[in-house]
Short mmCIF file of C-alpha atoms in Angstrom, two decimals:
data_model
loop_
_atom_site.label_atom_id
_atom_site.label_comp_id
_atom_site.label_asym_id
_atom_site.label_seq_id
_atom_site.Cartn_x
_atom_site.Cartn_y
_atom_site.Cartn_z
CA UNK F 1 1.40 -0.90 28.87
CA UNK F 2 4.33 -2.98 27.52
CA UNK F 3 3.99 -4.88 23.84
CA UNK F 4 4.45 -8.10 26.32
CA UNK F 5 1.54 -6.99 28.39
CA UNK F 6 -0.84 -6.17 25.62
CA UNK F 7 -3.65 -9.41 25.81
CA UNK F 8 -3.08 -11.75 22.72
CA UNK F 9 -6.90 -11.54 21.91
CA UNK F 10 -7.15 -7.78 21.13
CA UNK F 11 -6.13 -6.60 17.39
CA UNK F 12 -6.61 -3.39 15.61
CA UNK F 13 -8.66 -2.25 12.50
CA UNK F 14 -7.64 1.33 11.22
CA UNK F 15 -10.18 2.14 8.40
CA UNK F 16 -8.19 4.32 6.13
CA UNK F 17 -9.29 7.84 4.39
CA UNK F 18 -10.43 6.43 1.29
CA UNK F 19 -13.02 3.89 3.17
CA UNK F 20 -13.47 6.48 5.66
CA UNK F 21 -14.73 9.10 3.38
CA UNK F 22 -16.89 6.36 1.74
CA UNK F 23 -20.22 5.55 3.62
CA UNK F 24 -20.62 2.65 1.75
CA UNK F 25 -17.22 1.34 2.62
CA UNK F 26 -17.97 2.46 6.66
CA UNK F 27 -21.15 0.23 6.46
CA UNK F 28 -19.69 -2.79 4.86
CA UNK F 29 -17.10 -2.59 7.92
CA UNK F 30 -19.93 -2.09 10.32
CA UNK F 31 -21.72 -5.20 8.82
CA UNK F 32 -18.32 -7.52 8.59
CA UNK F 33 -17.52 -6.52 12.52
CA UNK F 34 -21.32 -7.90 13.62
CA UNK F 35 -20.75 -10.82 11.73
CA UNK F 36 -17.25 -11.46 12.86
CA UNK F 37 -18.69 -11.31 16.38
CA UNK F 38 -15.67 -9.55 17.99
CA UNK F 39 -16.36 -7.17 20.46
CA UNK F 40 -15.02 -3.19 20.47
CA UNK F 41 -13.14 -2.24 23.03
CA UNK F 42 -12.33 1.25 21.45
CA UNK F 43 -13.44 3.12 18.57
CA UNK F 44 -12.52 6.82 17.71
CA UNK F 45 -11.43 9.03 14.58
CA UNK F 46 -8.16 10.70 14.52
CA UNK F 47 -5.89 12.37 11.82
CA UNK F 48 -2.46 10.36 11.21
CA UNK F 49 0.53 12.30 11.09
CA UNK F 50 3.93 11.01 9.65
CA UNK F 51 5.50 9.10 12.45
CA UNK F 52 1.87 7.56 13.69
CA UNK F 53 2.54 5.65 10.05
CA UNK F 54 5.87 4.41 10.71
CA UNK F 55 4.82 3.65 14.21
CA UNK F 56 2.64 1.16 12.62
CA UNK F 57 4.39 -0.18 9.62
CA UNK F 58 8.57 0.31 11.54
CA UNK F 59 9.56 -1.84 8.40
CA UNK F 60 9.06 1.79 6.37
CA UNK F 61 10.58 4.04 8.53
CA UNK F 62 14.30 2.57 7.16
CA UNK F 63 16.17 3.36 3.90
CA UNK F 64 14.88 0.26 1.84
CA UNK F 65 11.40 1.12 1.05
CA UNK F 66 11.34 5.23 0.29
CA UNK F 67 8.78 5.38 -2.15
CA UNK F 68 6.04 3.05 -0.52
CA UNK F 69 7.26 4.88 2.57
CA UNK F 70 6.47 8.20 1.33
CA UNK F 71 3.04 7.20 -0.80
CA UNK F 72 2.06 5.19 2.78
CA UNK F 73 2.42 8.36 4.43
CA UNK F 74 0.89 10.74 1.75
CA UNK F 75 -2.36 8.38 1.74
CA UNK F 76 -2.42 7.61 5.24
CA UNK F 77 -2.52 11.16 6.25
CA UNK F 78 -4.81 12.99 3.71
CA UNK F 79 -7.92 12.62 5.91
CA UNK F 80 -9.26 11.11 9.18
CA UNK F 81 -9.30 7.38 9.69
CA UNK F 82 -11.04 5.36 12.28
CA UNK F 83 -9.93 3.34 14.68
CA UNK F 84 -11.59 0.36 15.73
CA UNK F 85 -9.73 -2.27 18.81
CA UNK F 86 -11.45 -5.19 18.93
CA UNK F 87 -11.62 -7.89 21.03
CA UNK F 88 -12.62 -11.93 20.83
CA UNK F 89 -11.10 -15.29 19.54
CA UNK F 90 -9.40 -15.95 16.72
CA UNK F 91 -9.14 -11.97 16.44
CA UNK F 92 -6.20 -12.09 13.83
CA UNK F 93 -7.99 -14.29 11.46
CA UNK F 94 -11.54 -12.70 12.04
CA UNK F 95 -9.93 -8.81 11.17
CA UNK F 96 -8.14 -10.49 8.31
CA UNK F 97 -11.37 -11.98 6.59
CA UNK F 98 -13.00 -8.25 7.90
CA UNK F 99 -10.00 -6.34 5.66
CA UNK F 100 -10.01 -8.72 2.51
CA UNK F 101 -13.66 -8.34 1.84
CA UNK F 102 -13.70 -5.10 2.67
CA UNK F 103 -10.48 -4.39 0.32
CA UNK F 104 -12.18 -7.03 -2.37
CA UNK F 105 -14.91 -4.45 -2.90
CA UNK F 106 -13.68 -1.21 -2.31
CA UNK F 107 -9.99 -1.19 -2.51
CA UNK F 108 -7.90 0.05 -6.14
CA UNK F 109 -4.47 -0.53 -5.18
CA UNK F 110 -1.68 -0.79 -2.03
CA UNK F 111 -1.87 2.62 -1.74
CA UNK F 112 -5.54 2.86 -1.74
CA UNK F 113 -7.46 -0.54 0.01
CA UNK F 114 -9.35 0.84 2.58
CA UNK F 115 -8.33 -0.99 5.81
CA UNK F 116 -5.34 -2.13 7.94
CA UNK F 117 -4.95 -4.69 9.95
CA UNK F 118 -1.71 -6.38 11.74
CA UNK F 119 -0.76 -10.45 10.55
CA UNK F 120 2.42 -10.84 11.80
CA UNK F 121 2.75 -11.78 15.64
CA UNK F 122 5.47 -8.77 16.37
CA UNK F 123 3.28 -6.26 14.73
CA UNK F 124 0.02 -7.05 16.45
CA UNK F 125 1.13 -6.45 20.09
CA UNK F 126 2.83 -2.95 18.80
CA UNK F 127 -0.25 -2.04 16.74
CA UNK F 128 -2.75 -2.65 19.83
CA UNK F 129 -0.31 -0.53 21.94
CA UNK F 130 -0.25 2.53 19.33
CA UNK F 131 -3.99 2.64 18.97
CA UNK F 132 -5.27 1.84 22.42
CA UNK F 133 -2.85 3.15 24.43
CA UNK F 134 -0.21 5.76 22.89
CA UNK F 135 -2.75 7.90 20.74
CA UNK F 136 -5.60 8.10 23.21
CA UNK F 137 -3.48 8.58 26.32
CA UNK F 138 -0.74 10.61 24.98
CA UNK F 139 1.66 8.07 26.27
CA UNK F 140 5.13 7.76 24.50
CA UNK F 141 5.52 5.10 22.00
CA UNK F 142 8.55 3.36 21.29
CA UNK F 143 8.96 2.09 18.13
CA UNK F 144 9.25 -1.71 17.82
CA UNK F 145 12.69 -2.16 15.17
CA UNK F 146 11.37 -3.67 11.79
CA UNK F 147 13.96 -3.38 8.70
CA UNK F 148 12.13 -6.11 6.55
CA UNK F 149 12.77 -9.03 5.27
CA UNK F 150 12.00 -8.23 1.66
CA UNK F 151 14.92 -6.83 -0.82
CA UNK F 152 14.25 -2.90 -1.36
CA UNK F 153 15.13 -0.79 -3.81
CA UNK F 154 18.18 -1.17 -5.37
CA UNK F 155 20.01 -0.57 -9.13
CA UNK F 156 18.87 3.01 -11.05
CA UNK F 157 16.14 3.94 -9.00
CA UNK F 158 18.64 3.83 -5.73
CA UNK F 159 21.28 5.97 -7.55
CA UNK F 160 18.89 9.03 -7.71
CA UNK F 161 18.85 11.28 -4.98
CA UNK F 162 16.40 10.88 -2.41
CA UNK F 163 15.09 14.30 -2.42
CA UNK F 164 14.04 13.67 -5.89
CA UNK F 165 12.81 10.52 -5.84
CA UNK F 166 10.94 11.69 -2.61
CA UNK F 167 9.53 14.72 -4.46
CA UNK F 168 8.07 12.47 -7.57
CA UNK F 169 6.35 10.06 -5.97
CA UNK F 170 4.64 13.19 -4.00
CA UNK F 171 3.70 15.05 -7.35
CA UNK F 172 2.38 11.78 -8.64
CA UNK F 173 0.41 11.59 -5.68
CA UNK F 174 -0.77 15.15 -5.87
CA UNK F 175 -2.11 14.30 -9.55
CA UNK F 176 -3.78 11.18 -8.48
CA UNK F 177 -5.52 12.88 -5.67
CA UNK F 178 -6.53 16.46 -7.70
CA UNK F 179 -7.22 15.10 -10.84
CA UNK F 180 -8.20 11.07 -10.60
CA UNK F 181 -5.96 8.18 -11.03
CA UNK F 182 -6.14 8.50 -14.73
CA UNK F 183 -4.75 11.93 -14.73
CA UNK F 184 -1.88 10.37 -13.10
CA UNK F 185 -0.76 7.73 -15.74
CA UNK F 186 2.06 8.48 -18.10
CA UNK F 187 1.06 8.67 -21.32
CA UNK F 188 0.84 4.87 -23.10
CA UNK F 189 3.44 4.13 -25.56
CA UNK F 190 2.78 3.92 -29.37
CA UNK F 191 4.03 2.89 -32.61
CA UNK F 192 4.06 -0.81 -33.05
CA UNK F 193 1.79 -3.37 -32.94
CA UNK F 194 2.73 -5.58 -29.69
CA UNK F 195 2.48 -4.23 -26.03
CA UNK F 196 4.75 -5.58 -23.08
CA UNK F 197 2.12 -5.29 -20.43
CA UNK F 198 3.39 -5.55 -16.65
CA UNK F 199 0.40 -7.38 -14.32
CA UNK F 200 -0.34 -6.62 -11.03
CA UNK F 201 0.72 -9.46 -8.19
CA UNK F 202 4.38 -8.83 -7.73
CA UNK F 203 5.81 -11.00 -5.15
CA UNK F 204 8.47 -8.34 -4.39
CA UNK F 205 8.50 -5.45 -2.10
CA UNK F 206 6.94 -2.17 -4.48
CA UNK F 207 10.23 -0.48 -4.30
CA UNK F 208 12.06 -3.80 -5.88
CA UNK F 209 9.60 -4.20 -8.24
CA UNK F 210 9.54 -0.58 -9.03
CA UNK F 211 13.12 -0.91 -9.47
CA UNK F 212 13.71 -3.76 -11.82
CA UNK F 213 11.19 -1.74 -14.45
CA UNK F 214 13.24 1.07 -13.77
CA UNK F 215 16.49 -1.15 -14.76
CA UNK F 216 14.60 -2.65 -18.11
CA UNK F 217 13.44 0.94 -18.90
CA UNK F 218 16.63 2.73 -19.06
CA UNK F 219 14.51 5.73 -20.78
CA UNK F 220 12.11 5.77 -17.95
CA UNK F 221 11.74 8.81 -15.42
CA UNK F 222 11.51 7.82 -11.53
CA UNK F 223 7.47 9.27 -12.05
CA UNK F 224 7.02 7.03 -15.12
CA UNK F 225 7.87 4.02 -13.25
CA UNK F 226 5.93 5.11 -10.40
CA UNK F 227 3.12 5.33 -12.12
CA UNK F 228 3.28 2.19 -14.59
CA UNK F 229 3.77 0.05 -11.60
CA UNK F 230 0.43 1.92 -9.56
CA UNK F 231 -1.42 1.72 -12.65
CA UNK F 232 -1.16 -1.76 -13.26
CA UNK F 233 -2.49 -2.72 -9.86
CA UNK F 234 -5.48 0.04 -10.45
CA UNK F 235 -6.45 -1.04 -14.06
CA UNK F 236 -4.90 -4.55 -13.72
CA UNK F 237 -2.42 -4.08 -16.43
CA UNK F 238 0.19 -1.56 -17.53
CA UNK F 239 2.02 -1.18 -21.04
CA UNK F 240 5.43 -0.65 -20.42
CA UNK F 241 6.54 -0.82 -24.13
CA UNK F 242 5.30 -1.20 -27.09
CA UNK F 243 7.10 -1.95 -30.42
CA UNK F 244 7.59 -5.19 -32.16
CA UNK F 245 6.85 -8.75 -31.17
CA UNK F 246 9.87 -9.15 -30.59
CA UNK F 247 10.83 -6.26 -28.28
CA UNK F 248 7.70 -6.98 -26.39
CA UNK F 249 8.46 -10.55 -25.58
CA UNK F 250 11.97 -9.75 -24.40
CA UNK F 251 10.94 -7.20 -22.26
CA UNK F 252 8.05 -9.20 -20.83
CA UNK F 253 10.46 -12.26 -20.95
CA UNK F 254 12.52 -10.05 -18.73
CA UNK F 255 10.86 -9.41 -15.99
CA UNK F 256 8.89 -12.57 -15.72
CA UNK F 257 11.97 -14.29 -15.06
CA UNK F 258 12.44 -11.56 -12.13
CA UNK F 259 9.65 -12.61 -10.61
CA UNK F 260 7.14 -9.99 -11.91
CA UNK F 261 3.59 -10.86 -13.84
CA UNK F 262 4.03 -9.56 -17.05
CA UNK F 263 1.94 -10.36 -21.12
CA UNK F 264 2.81 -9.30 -24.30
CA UNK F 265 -0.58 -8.56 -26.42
CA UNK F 266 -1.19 -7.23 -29.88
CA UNK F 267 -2.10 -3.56 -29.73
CA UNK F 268 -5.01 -4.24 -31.99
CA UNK F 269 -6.73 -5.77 -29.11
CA UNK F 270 -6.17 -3.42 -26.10
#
């Protein structure tokens, strides 16, 4: 089957590790699906493996995006997902409200939200070939060329070598999944009484924003920027300094005008 001969009303629904180790999550998605009234047309578990990722998100598989690349692939992989191809109008829409309220109640962060889905019209038709075609048949996939449209990572972050950077974002991983997200977060800076707090919502690709706190935090390791950008989407904020008013506002000052959400609060009331 050809990505021009896949039928526009199909879509896909890949319920992740995460919500497919979690009952409750399984049975929201169960509920959401009845309600949607879209019809299966296949449903089946199966274990990811590396390229079965970048088969479905191509734009990752490039050099812009290494570290959401390689925390995509460690998450994606770490247990079995479920499939689900569905079927019915207004399918895109319908999977989309299916994966927001599902990721509304169960999801912690990009790297942990429970459910894919395809939006964009050249990702749907590959998508429905991968997962009702390719990985059930065995038939070849090609992958459809995707290099983003989003500015990557770029300034300190993109001067270390990609081994290493590779290699941190896998032992934060490793922490996060042994030990808990908490376990994973660098320790929070201390010794003044104002906090530059980064806020989750950035409107940039993760490895941009990863990269401009990287550039503000000359001090910072590749892991502690990992994790201060993950842990602000998990615990909705992250302090990436803290000293005195004054060094917190033009930090925060900083990056806001980059783009990213960011508050300076007294320490007193964290």
């Amino acid at each position: 089957m050809s990505h021009q001969a896949v039928p526009g009303e199909l879509s896909v629904l890949v319920v992740k590790p995460d919500g497919y180790r979690s009952p409750e999550a399984r049975e929201y998605v169960d509920v959401l699906l009845e309600a949607s009234r879209l019809s299966v047309e296949l449903r089946y578990e199966v274990c990811l493996e590396d390229e079965d990722v970048m088969d479905t998100w191509p734009k990752f598989a490039g050099p812009k995006y290494p570290i959401t690349a390689e925390l995509l692939k460690l998450y994606l992989t770490s247990g079995p997902c479920e499939v689900v191809v569905v079927r019915g109008s207004d399918v895109v829409g319908r999977c989309v409200e299916v994966r927001s309220k599902v990721r509304a109640r169960f999801g912690t962060s990009a790297f942990a939200n429970c459910v894919h889905t395809p939006t964009e019209p050249h990702e749907i038709a590959p998508n429905v070939e991968k997962y009702l075609v390719s990985l059930p048949t065995g038939r070849p996939f090609v992958r459809h060329r995707d290099e983003g449209t989003t500015e990557g990572i770029t300034g300190r972050l993109a001067a270390v070598p990609r081994s290493e950077l590779l290699g941190e974002a896998r032992a934060f991983w490793r922490i996060a999944q042994d030990d808990g997200w908490r376990a994973a977060w660098r320790p929070r800076p201390a010794g003044g009484a104002f906090d530059a707090c980064l806020l989750p919502g950035d409107p940039h690709s993760v490895d941009h924003g990863m990269s401009l706190i990287a550039d503000a935090l000359p001090g910072a390791t590749p892991r502690q920027v990992i994790s201060a950008y993950v842990e602000a989407e998990v615990e909705g904020w992250s302090c990436l300094l803290n000293g005195t008013e004054t060094q917190a506002r033009d930090l925060a000052g900083l990056l806001a005008a980059q783009g990213l959400y960011t508050e300076v609060r007294p320490r007193a009331a964290v």
